[in-house]
mmCIF file of C-alpha atoms in Angstrom:
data_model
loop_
_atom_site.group_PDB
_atom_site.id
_atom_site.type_symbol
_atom_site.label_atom_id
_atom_site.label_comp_id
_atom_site.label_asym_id
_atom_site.label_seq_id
_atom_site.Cartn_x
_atom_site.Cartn_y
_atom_site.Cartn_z
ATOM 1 C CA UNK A 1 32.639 -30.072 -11.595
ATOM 2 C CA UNK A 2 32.807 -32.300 -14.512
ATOM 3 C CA UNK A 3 29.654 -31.328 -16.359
ATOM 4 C CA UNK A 4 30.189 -33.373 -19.190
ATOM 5 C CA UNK A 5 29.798 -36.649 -17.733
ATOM 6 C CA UNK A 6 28.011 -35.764 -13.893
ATOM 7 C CA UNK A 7 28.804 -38.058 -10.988
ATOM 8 C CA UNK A 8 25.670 -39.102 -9.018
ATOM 9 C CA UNK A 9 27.023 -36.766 -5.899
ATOM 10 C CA UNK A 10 26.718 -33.624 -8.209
ATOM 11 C CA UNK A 11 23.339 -34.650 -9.874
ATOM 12 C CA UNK A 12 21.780 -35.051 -6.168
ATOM 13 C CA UNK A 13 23.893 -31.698 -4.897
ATOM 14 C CA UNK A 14 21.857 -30.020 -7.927
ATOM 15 C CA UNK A 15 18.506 -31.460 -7.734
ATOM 16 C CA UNK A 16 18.404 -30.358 -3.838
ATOM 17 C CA UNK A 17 19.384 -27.058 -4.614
ATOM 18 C CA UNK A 18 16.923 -27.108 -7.265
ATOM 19 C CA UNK A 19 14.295 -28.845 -4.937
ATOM 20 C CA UNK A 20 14.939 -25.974 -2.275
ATOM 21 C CA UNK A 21 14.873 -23.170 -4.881
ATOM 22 C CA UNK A 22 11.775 -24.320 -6.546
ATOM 23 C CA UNK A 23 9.529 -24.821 -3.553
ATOM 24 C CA UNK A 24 10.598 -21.072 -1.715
ATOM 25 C CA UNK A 25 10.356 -19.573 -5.402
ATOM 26 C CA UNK A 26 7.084 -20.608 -6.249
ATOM 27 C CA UNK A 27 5.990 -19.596 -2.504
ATOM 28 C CA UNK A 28 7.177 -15.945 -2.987
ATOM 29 C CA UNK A 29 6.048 -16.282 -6.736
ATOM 30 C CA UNK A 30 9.529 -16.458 -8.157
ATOM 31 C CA UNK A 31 11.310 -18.472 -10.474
ATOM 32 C CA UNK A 32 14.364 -19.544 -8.003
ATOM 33 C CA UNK A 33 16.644 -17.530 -10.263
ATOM 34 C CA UNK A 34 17.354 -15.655 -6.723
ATOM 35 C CA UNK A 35 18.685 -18.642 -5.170
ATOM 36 C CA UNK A 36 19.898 -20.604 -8.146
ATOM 37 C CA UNK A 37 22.974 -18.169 -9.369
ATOM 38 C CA UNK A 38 24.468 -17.928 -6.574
ATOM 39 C CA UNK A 39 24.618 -21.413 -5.879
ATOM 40 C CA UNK A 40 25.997 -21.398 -9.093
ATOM 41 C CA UNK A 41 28.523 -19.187 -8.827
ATOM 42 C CA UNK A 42 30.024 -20.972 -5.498
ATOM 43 C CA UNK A 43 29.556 -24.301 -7.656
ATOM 44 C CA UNK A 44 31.244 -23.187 -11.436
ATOM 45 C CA UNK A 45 33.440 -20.206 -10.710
ATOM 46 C CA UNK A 46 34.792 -19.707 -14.192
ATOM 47 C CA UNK A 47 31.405 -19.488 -15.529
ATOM 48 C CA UNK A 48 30.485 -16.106 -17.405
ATOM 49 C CA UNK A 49 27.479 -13.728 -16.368
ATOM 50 C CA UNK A 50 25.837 -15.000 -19.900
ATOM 51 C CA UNK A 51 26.423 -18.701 -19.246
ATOM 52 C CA UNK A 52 24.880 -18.321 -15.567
ATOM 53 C CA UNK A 53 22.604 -16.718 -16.563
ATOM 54 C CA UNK A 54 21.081 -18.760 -19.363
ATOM 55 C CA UNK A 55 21.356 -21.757 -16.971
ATOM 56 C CA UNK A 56 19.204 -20.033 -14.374
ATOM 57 C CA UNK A 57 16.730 -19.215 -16.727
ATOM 58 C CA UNK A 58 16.046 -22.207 -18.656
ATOM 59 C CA UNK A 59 15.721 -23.733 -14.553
ATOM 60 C CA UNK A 60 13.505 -20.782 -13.952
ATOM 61 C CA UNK A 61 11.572 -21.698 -16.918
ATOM 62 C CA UNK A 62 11.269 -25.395 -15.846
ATOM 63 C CA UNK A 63 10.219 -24.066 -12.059
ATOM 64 C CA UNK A 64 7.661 -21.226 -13.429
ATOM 65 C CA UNK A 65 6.225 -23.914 -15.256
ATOM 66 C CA UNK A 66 5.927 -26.295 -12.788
ATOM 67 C CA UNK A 67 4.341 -23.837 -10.922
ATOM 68 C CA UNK A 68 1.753 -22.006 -13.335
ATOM 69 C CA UNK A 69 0.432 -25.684 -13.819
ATOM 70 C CA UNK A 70 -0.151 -26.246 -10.020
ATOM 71 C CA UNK A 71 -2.181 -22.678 -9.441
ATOM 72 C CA UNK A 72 -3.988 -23.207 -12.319
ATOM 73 C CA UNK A 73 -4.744 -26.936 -10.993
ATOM 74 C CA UNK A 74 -5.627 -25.011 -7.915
ATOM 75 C CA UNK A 75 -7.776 -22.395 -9.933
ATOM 76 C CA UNK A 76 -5.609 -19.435 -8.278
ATOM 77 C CA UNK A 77 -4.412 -17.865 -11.877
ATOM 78 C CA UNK A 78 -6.284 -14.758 -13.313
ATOM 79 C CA UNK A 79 -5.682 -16.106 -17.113
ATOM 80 C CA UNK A 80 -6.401 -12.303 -18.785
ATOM 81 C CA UNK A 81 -3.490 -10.918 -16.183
ATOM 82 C CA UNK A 82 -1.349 -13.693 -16.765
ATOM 83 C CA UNK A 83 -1.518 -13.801 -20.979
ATOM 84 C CA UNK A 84 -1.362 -9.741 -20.699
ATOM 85 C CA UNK A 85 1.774 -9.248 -18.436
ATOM 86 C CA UNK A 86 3.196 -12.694 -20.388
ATOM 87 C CA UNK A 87 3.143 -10.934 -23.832
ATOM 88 C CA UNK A 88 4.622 -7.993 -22.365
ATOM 89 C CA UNK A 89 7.153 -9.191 -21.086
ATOM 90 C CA UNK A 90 8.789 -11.594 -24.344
ATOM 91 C CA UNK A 91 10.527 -8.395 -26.295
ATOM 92 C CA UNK A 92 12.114 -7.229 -23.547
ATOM 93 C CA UNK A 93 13.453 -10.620 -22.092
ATOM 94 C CA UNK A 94 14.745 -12.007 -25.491
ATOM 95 C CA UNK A 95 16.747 -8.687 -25.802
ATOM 96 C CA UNK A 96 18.040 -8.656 -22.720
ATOM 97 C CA UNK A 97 19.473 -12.343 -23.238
ATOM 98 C CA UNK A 98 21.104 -10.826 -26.324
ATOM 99 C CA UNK A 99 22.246 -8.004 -24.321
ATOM 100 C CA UNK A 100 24.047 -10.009 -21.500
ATOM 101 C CA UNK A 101 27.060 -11.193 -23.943
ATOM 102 C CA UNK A 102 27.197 -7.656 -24.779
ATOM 103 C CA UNK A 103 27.578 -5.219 -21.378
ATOM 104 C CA UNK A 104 29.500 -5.254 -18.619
ATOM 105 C CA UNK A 105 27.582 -6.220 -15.339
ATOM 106 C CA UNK A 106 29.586 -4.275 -12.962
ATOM 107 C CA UNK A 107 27.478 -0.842 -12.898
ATOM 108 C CA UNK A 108 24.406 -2.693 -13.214
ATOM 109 C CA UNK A 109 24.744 -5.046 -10.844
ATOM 110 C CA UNK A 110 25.207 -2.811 -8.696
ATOM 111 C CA UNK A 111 22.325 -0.357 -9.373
ATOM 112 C CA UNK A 112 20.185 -3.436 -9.262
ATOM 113 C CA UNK A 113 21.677 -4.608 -5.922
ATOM 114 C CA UNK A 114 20.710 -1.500 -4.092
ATOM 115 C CA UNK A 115 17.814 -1.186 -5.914
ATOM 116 C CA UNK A 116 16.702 -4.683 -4.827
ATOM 117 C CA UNK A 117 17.851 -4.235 -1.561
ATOM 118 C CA UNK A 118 16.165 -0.933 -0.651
ATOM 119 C CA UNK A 119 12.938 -2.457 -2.426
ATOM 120 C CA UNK A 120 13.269 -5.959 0.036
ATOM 121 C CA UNK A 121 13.550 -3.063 3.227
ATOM 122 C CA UNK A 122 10.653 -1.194 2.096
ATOM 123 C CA UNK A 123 8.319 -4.643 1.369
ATOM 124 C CA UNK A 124 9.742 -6.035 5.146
ATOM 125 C CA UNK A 125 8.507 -2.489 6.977
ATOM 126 C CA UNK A 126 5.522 -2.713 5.354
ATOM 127 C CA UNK A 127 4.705 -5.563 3.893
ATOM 128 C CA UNK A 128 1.198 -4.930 1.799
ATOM 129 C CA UNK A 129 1.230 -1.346 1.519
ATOM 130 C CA UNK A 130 -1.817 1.183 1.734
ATOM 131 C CA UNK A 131 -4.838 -0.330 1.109
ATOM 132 C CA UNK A 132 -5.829 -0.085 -2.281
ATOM 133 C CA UNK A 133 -9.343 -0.847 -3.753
ATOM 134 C CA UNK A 134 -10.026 -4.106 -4.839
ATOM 135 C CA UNK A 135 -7.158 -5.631 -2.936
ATOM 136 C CA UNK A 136 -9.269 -5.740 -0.024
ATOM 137 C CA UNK A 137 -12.008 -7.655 -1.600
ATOM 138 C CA UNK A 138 -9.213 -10.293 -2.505
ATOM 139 C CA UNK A 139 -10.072 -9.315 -6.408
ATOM 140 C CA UNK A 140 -7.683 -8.844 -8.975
ATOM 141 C CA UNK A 141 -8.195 -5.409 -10.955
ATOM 142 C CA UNK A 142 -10.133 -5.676 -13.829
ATOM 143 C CA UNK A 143 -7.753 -4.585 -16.647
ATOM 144 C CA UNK A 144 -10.321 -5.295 -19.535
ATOM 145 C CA UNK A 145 -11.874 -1.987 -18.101
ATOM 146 C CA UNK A 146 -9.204 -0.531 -16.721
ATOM 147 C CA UNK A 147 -6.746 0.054 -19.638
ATOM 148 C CA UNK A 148 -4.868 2.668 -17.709
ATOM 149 C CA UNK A 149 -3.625 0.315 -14.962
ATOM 150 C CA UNK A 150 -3.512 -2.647 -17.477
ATOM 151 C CA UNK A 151 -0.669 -0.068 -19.562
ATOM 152 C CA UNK A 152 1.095 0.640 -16.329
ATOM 153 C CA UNK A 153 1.711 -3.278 -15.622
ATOM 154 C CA UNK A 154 1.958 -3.971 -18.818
ATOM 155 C CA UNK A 155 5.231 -1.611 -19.354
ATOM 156 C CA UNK A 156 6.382 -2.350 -16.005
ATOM 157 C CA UNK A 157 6.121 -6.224 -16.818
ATOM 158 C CA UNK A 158 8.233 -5.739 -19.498
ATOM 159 C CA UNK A 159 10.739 -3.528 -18.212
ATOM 160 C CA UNK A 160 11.192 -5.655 -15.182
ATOM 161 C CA UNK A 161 11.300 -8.957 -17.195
ATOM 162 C CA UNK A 162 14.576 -6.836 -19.302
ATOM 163 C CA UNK A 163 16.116 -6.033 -16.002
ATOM 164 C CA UNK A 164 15.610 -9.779 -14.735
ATOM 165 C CA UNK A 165 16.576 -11.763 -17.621
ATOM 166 C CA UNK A 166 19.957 -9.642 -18.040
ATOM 167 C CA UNK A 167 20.549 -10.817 -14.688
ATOM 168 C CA UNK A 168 19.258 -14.657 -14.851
ATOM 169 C CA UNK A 169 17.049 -14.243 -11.976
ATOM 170 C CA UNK A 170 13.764 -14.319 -13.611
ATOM 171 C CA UNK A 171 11.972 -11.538 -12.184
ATOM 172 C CA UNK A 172 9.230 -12.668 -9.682
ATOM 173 C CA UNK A 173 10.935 -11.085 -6.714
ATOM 174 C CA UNK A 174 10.178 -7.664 -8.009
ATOM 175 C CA UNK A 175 7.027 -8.699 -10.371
ATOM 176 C CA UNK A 176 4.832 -10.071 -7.008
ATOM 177 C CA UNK A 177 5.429 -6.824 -5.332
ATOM 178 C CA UNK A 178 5.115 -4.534 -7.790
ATOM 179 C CA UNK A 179 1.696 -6.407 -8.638
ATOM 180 C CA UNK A 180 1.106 -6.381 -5.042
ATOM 181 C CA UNK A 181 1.977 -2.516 -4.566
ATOM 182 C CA UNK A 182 1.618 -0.873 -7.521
ATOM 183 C CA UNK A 183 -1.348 -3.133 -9.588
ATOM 184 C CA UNK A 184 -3.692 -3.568 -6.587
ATOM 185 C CA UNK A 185 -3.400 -7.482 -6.992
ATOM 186 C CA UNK A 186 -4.063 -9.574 -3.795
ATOM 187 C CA UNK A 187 -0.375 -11.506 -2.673
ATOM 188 C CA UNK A 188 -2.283 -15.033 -3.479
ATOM 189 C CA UNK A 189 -3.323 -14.080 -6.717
ATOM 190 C CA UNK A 190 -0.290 -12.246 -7.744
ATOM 191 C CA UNK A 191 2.078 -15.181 -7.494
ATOM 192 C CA UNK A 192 0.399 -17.227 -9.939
ATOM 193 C CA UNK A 193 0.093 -14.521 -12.572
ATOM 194 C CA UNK A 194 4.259 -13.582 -11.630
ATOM 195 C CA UNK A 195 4.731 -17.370 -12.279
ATOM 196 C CA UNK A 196 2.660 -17.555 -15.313
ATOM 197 C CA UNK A 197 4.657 -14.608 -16.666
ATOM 198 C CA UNK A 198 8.192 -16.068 -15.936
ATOM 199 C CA UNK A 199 7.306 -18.848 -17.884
ATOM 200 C CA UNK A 200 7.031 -17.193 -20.938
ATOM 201 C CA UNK A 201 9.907 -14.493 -20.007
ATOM 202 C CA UNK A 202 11.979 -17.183 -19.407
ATOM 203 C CA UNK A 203 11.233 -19.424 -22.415
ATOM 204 C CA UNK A 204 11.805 -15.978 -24.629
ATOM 205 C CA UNK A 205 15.131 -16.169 -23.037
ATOM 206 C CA UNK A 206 16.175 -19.679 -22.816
ATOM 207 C CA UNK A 207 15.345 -19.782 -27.049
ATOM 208 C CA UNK A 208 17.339 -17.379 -27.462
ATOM 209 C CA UNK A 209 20.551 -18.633 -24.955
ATOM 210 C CA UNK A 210 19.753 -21.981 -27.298
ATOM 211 C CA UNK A 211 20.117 -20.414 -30.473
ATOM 212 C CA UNK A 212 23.249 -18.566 -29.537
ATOM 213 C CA UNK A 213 24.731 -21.849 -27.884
ATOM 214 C CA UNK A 214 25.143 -20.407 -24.707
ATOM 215 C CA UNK A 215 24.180 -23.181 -23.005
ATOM 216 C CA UNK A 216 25.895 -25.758 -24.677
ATOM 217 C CA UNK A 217 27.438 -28.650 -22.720
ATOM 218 C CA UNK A 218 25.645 -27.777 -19.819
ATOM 219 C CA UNK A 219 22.649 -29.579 -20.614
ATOM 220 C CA UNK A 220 22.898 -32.019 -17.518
ATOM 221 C CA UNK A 221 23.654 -29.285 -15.016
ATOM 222 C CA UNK A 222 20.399 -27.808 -16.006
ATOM 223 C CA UNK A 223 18.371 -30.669 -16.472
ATOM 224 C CA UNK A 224 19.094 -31.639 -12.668
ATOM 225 C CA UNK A 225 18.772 -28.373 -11.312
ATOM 226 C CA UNK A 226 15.250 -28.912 -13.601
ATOM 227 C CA UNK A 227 14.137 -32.378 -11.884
ATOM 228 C CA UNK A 228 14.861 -30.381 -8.369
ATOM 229 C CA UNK A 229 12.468 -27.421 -9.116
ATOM 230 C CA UNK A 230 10.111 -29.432 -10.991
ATOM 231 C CA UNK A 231 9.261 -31.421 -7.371
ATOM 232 C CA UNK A 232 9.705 -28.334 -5.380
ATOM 233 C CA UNK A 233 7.497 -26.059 -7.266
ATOM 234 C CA UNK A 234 4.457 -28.557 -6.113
ATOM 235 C CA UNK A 235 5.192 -28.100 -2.905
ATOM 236 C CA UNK A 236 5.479 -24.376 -2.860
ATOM 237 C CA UNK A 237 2.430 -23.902 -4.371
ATOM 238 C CA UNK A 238 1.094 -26.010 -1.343
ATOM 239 C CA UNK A 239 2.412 -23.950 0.990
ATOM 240 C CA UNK A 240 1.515 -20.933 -0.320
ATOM 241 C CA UNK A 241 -2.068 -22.166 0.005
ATOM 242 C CA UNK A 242 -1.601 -22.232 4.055
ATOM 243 C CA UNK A 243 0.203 -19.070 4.403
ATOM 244 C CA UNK A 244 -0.895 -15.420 4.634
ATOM 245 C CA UNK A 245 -0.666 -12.759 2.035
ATOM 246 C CA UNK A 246 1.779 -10.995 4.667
ATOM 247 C CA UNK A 247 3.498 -13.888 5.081
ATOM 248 C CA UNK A 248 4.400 -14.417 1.465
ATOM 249 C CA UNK A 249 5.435 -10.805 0.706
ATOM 250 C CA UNK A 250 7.447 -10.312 3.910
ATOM 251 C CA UNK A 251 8.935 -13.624 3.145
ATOM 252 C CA UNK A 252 9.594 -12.024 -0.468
ATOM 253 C CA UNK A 253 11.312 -8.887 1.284
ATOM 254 C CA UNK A 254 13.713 -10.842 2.984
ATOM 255 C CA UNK A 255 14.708 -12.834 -0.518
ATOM 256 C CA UNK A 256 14.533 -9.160 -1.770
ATOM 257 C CA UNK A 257 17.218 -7.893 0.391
ATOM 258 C CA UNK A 258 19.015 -11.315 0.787
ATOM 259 C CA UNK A 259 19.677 -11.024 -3.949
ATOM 260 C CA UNK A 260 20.230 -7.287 -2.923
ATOM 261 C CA UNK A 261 23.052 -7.885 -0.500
ATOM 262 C CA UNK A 262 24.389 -10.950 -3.131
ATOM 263 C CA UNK A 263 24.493 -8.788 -6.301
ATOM 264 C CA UNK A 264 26.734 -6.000 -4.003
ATOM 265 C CA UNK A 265 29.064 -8.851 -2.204
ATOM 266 C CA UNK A 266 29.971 -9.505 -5.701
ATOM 267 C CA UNK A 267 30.930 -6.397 -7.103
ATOM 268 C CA UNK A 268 33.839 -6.357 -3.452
ATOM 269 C CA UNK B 1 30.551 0.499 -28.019
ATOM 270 C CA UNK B 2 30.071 -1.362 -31.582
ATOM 271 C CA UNK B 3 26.699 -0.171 -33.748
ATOM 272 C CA UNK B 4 25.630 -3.617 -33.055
ATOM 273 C CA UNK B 5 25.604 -3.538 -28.888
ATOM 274 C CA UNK B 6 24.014 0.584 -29.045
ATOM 275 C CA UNK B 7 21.580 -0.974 -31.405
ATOM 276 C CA UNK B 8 20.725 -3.463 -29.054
ATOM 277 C CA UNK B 9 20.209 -0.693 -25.733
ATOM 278 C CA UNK B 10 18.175 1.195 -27.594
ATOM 279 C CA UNK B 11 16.015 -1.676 -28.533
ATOM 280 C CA UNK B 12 15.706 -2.589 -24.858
ATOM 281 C CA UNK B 13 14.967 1.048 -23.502
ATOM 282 C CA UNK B 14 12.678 1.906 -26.247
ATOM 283 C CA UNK B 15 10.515 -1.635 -27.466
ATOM 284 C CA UNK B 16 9.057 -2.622 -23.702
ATOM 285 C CA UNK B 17 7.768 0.373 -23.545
ATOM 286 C CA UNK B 18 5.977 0.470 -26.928
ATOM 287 C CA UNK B 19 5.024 -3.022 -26.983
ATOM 288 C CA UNK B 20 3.585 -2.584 -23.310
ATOM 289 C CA UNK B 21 1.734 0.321 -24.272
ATOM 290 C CA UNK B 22 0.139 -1.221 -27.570
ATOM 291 C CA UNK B 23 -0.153 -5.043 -26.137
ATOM 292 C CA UNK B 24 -3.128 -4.015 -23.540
ATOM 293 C CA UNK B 25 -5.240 -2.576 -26.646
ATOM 294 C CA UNK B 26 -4.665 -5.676 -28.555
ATOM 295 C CA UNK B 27 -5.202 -8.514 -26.011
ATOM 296 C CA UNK B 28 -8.804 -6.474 -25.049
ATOM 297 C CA UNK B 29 -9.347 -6.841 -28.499
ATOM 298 C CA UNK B 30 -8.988 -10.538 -29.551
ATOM 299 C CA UNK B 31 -10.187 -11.194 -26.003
ATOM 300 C CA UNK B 32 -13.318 -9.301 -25.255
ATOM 301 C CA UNK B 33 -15.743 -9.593 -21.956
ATOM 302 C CA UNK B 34 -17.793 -12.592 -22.221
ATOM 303 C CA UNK B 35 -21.205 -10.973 -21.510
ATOM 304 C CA UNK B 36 -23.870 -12.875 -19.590
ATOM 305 C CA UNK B 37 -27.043 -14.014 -21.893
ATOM 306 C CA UNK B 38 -29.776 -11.279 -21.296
ATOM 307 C CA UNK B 39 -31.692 -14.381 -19.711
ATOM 308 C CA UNK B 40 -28.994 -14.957 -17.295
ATOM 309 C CA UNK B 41 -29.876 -14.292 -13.919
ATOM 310 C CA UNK B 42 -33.210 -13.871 -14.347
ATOM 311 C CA UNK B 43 -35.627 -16.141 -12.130
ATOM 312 C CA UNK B 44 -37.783 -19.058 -14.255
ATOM 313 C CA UNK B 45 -41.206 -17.787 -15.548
ATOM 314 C CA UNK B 46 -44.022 -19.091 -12.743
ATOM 315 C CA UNK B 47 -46.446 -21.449 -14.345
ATOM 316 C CA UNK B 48 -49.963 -19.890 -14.544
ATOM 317 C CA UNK B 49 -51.929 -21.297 -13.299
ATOM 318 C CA UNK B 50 -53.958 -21.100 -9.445
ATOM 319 C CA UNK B 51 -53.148 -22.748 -6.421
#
């Protein structure tokens, strides 16, 4: 693909793919990153891990964006969550862009793969878990009081957002359930605060891609993929609206396993 | 493994977990509870008078 001066076929190719990744992201609560590298990697094979990766994110950013605007439209965003799991998450997602030109993926991606995949199983058997208080009520926790639970997310946010950006995924296939399972949220309110938190993850990352010129003459492959997500994410959020909290997560198992089973295909 | 790349590991094993520990402290902080005015909630005095 000629990225310099994109043909009309490749700029519509993109901006469905984008389209597609934006509206099942910001249903599950992702970014699209999930969906986005590999049709990446079918599309530019001789791209690097750090150039796929930055162009993923800065699409994720454009996506999580899209989407934090339409929850908050739709008054579905816990702000306090959202700015706390946000902040968290910048230090570890700016190094982690640093670290991508650095280590090899190989081990990694492979750790993460079976990590993602046994995590995607485990969502799919059971999709929201034991009950936990304030789930059922369809509250989010109160972390102002809670400052215990508000650490735990809080490091996990910004482990998770490391792990994510190093791979160019964003991170809200693993930040909705571990909200879900771990933080008590309800599934509806928990993807707005995972998209609210990829926006800033992925922002600390795309800077950082910029001021390293990683993404350098790629700017129209991006900004296509970006027109794509930026009308999907609208929809998703829509969606989202009319289906179950089971319905999301089990949906988000099955991307889950389906980045799982991508991130080991590759290491064959 | 240059100084540079261990540098960076380090940085990425050991900063999220500081920064996540200190950040909840200091968002509670510069964004407290709004508490309700004491007269919130409370019903409208009855005029006295006699029906």
């Amino acid at each position: 693909m000629d990225t310099g001066n994109l043909a009309l076929s490749a700029f519509l190719l993109l901006a469905a793919i984008g389209f597609v990744a934006g509206a099942i992201g910001t249903l599950v609560g992702a970014g699209g990153g999930f969906l986005i590298v590999p049709a990446l990697l079918l599309l530019r094979p001789e791209a690097t891990p750090a150039e796929l990766a930055s162009t993923s994110l800065a699409v994720v950013f454009f996506n999580a964006y899209s989407g934090t605007a339409a929850y908050l439209r739709m008054g579905r965003l816990d702000g306090y969550a959202a700015t706390l799991f946000a902040l968290a998450s910048v230090p570890g997602a700016a190094l982690a862009a640093l670290l991508v030109h650095e280590v090899p993926r190989g081990a990694f991606q492979g750790v993460f793969g079976v990590l993602l995949l046994a995590l995607g199983l485990a969502v799919l058997r059971d999709p929201l878990g034991p009950p936990r208080p304030g789930a059922a009520a369809g509250r989010a926790p109160d972390l102002r009081a809670d400052r215990r639970r508000a650490r735990i997310g809080a490091i996990g946010s910004a482990y998770l957002s490391s792990a994510a950006s190093l791979l160019g995924i964003g991170g809200g296939i693993v930040q909705v359930p571990f909200l879900v399972r771990v933080l008590a949220f309800p599934p509806h309110l928990a993807t707005a605060v995972s998209q609210a938190v990829l926006t800033v993850s992925a922002l600390a990352a795309t800077v950082v891609h910029v001021a390293r010129g990683t993404l350098e003459g790629r700017l129209d492959e991006t900004l296509s993929l970006a027109v794509g997500v930026m009308m999907g994410a609208p929809v998703g959020a829509a969606l989202s609206a009319r289906v179950g909290g089971a319905a999301i997560v089990r949906a988000l198992g099955a991307a889950l396993c389906l980045v799982g089973v991508r991130l080991l295909l590759r290491l064959l | 493994m240059t100084g540079g790349t261990l540098a960076l590991v380090v940085a990425a094993l050991v900063l999220p977990a500081l920064w996540g520990w200190l950040v909840p402290g200091l968002l509670a902080r510069a964004w407290p509870r709004r508490e309700p005015p004491p007269s919130a909630g409370a019903q409208p005095p009855l005029p006295d008078y006699e029906i």
